[in-house]
Short mmCIF file of C-alpha atoms in Angstrom, two decimals:
data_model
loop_
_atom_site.label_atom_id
_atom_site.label_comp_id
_atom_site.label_asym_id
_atom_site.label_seq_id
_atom_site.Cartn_x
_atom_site.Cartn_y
_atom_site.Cartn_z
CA UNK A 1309 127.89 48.23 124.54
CA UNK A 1310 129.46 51.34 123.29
CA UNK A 1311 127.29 54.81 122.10
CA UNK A 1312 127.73 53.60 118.46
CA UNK A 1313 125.73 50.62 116.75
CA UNK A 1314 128.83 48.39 115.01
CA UNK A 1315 127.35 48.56 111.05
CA UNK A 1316 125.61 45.93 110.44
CA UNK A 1317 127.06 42.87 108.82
CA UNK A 1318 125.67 41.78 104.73
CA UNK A 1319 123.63 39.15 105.91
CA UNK A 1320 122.52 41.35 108.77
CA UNK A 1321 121.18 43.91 106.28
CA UNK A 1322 119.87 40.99 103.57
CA UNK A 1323 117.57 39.63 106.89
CA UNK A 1324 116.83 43.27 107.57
CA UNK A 1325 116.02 43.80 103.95
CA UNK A 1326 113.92 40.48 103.57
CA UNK A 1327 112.15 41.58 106.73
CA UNK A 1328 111.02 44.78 104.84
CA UNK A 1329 109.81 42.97 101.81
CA UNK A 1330 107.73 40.48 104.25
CA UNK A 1331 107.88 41.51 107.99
CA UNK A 1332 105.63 38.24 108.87
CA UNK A 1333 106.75 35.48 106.26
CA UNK A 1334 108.11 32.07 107.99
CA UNK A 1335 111.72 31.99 109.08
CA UNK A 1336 111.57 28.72 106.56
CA UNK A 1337 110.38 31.21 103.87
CA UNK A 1338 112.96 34.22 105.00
CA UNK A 1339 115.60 31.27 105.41
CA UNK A 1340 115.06 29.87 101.50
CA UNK A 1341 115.26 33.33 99.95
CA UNK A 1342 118.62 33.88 101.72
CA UNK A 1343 120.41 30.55 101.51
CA UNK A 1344 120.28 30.14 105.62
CA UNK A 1345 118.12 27.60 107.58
CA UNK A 1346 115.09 28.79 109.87
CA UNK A 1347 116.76 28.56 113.17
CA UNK A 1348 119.64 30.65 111.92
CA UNK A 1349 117.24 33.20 110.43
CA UNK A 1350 115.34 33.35 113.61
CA UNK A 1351 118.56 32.89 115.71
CA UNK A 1352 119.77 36.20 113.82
CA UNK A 1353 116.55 37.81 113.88
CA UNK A 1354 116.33 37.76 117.59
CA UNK A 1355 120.44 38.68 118.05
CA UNK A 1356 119.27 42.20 116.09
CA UNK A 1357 116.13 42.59 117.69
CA UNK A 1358 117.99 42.12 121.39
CA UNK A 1359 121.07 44.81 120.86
CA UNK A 1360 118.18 47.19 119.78
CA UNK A 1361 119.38 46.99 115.74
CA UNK A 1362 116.41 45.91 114.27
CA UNK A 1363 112.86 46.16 115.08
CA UNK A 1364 109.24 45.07 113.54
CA UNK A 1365 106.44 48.06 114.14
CA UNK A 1366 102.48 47.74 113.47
CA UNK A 1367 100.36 51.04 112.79
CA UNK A 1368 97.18 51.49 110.63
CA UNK A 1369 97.60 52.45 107.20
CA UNK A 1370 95.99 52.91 103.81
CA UNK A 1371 92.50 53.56 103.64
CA UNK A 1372 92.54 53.77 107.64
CA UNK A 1373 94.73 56.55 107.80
CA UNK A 1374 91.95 58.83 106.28
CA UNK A 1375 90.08 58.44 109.00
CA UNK A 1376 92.91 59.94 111.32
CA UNK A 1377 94.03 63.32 111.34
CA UNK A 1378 97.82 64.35 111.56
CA UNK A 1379 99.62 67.05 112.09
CA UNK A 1380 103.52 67.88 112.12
CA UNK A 1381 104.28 70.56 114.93
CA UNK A 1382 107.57 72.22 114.96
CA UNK A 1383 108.58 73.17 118.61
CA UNK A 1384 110.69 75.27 120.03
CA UNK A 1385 111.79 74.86 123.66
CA UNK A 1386 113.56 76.62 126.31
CA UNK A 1387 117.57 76.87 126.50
CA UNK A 1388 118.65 73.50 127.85
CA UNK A 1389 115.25 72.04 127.67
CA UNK A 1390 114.49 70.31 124.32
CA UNK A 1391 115.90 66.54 125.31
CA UNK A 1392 113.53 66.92 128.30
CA UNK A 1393 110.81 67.95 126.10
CA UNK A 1394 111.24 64.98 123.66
CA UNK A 1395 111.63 62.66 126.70
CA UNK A 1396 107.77 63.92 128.11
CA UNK A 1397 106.21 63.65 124.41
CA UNK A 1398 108.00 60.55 123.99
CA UNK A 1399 105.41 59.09 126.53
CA UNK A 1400 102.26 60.17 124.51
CA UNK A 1401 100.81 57.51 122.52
CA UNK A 1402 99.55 60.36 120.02
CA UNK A 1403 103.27 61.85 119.61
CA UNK A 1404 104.28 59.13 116.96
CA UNK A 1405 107.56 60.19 116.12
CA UNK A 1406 110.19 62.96 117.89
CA UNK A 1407 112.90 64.44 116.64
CA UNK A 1408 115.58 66.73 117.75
CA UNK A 1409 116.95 68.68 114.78
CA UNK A 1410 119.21 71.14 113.34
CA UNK A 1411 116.66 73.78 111.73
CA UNK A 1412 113.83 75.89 112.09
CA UNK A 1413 112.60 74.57 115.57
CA UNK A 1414 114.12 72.31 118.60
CA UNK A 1415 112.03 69.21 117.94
CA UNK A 1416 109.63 68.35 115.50
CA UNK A 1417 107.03 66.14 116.49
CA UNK A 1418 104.08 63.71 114.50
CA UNK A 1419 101.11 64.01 116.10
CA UNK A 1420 98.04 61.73 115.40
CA UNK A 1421 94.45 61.75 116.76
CA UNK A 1422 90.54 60.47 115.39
CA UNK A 1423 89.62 64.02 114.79
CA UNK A 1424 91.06 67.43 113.82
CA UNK A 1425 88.89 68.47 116.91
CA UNK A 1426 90.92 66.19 119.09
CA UNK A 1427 94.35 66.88 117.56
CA UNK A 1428 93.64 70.58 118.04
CA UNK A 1429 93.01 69.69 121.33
CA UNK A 1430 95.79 67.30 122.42
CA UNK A 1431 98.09 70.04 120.83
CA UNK A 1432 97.14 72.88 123.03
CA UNK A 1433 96.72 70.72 126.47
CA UNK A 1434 98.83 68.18 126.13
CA UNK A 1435 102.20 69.04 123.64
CA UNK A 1436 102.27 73.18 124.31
CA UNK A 1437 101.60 72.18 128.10
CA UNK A 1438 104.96 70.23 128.45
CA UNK A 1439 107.12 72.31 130.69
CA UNK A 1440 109.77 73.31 128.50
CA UNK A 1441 107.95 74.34 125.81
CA UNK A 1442 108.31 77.76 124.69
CA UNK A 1443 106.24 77.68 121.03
CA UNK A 1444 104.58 75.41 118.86
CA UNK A 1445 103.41 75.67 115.55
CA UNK A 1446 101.20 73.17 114.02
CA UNK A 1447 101.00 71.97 110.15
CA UNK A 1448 98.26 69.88 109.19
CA UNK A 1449 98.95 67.21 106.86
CA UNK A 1450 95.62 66.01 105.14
CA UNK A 1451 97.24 63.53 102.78
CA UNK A 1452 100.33 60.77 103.17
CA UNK A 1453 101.63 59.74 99.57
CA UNK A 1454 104.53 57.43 100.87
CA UNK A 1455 105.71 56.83 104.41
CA UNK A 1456 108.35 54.39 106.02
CA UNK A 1457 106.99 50.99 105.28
CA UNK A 1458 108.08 51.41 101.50
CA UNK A 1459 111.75 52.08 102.48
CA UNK A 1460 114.20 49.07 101.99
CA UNK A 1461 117.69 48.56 102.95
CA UNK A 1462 118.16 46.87 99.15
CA UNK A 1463 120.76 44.68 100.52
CA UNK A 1464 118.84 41.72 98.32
CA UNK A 1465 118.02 40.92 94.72
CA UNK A 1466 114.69 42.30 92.82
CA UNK A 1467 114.06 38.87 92.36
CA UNK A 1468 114.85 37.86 96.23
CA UNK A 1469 112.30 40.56 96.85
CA UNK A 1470 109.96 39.67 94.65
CA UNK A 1471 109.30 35.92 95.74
CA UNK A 1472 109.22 37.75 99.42
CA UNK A 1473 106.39 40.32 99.05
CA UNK A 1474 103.09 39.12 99.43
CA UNK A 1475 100.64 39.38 96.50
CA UNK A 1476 97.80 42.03 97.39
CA UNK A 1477 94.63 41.41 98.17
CA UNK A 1478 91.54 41.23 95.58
CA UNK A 1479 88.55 41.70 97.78
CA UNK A 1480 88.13 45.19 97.93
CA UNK A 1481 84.81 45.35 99.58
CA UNK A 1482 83.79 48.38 101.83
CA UNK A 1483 86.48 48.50 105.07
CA UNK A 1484 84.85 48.21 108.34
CA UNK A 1485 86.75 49.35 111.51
CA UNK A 1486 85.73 48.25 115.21
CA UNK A 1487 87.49 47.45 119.03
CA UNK A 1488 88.34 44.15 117.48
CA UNK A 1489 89.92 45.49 114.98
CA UNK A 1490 91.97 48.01 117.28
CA UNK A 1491 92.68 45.72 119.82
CA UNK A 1492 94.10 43.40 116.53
CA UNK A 1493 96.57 46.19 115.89
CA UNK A 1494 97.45 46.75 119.30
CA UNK A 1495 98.19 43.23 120.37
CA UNK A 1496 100.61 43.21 116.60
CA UNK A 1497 102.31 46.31 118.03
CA UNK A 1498 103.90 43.76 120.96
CA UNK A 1499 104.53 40.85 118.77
CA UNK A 1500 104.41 41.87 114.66
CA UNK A 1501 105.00 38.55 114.31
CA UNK A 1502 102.83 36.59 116.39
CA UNK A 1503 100.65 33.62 114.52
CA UNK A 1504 96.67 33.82 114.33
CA UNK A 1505 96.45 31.52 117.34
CA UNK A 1506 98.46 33.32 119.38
CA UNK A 1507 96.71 36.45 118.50
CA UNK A 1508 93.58 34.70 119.22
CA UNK A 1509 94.67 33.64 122.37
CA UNK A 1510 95.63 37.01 123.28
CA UNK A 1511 92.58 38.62 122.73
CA UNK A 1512 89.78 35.62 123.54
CA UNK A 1513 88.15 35.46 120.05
CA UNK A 1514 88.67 32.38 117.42
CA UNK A 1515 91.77 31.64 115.75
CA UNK A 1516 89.84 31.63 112.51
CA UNK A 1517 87.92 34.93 113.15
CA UNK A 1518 91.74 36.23 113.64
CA UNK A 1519 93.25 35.21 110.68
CA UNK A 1520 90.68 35.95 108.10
CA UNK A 1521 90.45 39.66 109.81
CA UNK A 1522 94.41 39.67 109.67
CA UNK A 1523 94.57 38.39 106.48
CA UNK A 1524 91.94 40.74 104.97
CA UNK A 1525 93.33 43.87 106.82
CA UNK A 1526 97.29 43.39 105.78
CA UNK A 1527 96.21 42.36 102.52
CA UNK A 1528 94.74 45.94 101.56
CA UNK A 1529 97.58 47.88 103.38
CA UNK A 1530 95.19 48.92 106.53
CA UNK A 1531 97.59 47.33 108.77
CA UNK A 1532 101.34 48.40 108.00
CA UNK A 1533 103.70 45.66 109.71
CA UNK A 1534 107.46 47.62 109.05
CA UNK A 1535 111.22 46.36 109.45
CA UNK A 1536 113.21 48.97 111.36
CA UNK A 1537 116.92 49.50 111.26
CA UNK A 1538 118.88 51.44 113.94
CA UNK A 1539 120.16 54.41 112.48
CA UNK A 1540 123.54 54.13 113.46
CA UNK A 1541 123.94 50.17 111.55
CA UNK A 1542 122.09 51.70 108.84
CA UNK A 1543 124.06 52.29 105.47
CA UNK A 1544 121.74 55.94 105.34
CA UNK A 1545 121.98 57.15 109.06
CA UNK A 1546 121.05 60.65 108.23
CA UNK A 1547 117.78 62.03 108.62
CA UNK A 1548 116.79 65.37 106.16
CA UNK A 1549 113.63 66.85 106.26
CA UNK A 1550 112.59 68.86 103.44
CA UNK A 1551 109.79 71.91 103.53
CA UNK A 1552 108.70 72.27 99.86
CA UNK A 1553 106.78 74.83 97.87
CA UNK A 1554 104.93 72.86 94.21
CA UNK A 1555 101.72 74.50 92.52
CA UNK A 1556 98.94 72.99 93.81
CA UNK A 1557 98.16 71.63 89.94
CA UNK A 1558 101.51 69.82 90.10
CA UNK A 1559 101.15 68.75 94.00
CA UNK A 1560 99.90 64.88 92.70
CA UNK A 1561 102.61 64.58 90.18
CA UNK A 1562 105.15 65.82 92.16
CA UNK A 1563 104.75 63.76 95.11
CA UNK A 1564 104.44 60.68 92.99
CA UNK A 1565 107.92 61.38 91.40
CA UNK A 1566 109.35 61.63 94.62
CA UNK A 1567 108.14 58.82 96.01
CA UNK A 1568 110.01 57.12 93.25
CA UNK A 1569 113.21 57.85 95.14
CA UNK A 1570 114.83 55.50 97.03
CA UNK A 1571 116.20 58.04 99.52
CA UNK A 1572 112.28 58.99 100.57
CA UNK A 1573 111.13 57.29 103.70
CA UNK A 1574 108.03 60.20 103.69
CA UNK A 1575 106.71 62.39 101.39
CA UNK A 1576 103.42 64.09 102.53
CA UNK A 1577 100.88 67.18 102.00
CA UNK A 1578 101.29 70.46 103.91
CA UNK A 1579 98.32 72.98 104.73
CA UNK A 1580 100.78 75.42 105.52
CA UNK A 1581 102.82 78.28 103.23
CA UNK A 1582 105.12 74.97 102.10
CA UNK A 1583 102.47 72.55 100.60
CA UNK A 1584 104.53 68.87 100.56
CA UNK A 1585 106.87 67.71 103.27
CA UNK A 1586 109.89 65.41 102.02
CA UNK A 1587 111.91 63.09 104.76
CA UNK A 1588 114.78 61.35 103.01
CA UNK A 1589 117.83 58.72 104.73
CA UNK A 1590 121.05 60.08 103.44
CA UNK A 1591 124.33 58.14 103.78
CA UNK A 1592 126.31 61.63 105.23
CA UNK A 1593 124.48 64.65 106.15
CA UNK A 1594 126.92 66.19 102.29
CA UNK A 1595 124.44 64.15 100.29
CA UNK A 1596 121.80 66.64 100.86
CA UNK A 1597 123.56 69.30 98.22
CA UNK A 1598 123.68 66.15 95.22
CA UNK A 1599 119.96 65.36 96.31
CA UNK A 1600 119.00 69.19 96.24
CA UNK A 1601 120.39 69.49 92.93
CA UNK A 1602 118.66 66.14 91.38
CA UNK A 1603 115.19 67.71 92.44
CA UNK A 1604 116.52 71.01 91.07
CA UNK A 1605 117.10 69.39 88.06
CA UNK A 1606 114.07 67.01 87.46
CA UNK A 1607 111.24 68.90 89.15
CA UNK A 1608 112.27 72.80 87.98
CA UNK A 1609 109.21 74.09 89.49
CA UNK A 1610 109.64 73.19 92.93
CA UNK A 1611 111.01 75.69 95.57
CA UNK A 1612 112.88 74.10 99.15
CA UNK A 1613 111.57 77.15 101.50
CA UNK A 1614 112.88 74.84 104.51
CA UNK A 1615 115.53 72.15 105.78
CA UNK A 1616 116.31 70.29 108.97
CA UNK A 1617 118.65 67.99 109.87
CA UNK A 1618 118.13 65.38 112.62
CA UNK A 1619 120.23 65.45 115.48
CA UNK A 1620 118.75 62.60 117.19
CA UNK A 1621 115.82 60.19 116.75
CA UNK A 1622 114.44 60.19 120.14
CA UNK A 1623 110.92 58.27 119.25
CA UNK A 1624 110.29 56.87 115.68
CA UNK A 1625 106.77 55.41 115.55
CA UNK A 1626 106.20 54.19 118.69
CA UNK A 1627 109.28 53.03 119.02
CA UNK A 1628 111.48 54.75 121.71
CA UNK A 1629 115.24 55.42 121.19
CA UNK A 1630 118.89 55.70 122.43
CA UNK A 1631 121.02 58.48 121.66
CA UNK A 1632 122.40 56.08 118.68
CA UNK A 1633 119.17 55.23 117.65
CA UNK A 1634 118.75 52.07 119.41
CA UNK A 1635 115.26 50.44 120.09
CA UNK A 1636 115.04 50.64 124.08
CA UNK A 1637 111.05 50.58 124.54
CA UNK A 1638 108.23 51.30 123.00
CA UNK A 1639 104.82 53.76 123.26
CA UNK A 1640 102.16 51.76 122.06
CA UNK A 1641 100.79 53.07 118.40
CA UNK A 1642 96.80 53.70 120.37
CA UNK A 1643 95.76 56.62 117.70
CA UNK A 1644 92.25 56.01 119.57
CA UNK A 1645 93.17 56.42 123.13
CA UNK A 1646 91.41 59.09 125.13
CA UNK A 1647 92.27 63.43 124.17
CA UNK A 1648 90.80 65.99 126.04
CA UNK A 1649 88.47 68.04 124.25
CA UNK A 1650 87.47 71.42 125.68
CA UNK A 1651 83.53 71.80 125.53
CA UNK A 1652 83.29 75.30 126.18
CA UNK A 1653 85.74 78.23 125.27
CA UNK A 1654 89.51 77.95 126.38
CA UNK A 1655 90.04 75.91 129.31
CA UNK A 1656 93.76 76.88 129.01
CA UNK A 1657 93.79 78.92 131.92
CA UNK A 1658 94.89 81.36 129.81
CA UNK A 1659 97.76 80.24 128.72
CA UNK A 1660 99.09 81.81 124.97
CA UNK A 1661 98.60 79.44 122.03
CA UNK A 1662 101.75 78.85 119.94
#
């Protein structure tokens, strides 16, 4: 296969697309909304899925995600180091997403953890330990407005859409969280998806204790279940990531307005000097100036203090990547897994903090 991804055919990008609006509807259901039978959705499906073109990820979300902390961390890295770098962090269940970019640092990395405590932690003795690593810097991020899941190819109709997505859920009772629950999202990160019995199977508990926890937990958003395109067959293979400066009395309104934009795959609050962090999927890296000036122009108060262009995706969460963006492996999304904490003073061994 060459370096490049071929683009993606129309009804490619339409399965792609459906697959956004409802990553685990039947192939029947998938097949009806796009005039093909199952077996030919499912036959495509797994034709993308094998060339590394299209992927399914699962990850916590919603109401969940406030009981994580996360933090973006710009690195920088020594001459000739930063693919190396990326490759190590890559590993780390807690390094979400890596990039190597064209701006104010080598690689910028999402990093997630339980606590603040432990993210400080897995920062300092984990990410600034990588050999390679000359600096970090670390920006908490204490609130997500939109991330990746509400991204869509739109190679379908509002309507095709529409009869796709999944009505949400009424029963907003209290959320509990447990190991079954983890162990749920963990066993959906190998097979998005799998059916309640096979989940159930999986894991040793009832089908019907499965699919009523499932079906309660994707219904209110705590499990995301997200179509992922290649970025090289997608029609917006450019990455942009935006630093921005709002007043904090127009942060809210702000972020909901750009969250309206269909170029924003992430738009999320800074605790640093730039307040709200915008990621957007550009067809050509020249679409940044027309995108600059439409902010300019609708949102006159805010300031861009930063920019970076991705170079390459080298993880995008959980999912690890070839230098074209192809899905070759994946880190599984374990936000709960094990992070040194120091108990006593710096157990650095002196090493400087970035």
């Amino acid at each position: 296969m060459s370096e490049e991804s071929a683009m993606l055919t129309e009804q490619d990008l339409k399965l792609v697309d459906a697959l956004q609006a409802a990553p685990r509807a039947s192939w029947s259901t998938v097949g009806r909304a796009l005039g093909l039978g199952a077996v030919t959705a499912a036959r495509h499906w797994d034709a993308l899925v094998e060339r590394g073109d299209a992927w399914l990820t699962a990850y916590v979300g919603g109401e969940l995600t406030a009981q994580l902390a996360l933090a973006f961390v710009e690195i920088d890295c020594s001459p000739g180091a930063a693919l190396r770098v990326a490759s190590a962090l890559a590993a780390d269940p807690h390094v979400v997403t890596v990039e190597y970019v064209a701006g104010p640092c080598d690689l910028l990395a999402h990093v997630v953890a339980p606590t603040v405590r432990e993210l400080g932690a897995h920062v300092l003795d984990r990410v600034a330990a990588v050999p390679g690593v000359a600096r970090v810097r670390t920006v908490l991020s204490p609130r997500m407005f939109t991330e990746g899941s509400r991204w869509r190819v739109r190679a379908i109709s509002p309507g095709q859409r529409e009869a796709l997505s999944p009505k949400p859920a009424k029963n907003r009772a209290p959320l509990r969280f447990d190991d079954a629950d983890r162990a749920l999202i963990l066993a959906l990160g190998v097979d998005a998806r799998a059916s309640a019995a096979a989940l159930a199977n999986e894991l040793g508990v009832g089908a019907t204790t499965v699919r009523r926890r499932l079906d309660a937990l994707l219904g209110r958003g705590a499990i995301r279940v997200r179509c992922e395109i290649a970025r090289s067959a997608s029609p917006a293979p450019v990455t942009v990531t935006l630093w921005l400066r709002v007043p904090p009395d127009k942060l809210e309104t702000t972020a909901r307005s750009l969250a309206m934009l269909p170029e924003v795959r992430m738009c999320a609050a800074l605790t640093g000097a730039a307040n709200l962090m915008l990621v957007v999927w550009l067809p050509s890296q020249h679409d940044t100036v027309a995108l600059e000036a439409v902010l300019a122009a609708k949102l006159p108060w805010l300031e861009i203090t930063g920019r970076a262009v991705t170079l390459r995706n080298v993880k995008l969460m959980g999912r690890l990547l070839d230098a074209a963006g192809r899905g070759i492996g994946r880190v599984p999304l374990d936000f709960w897994a094990a992070v040194p904490v120091p108990e006593h003073g710096d157990r650095s061994g002196g090493r400087p903090g970035g």
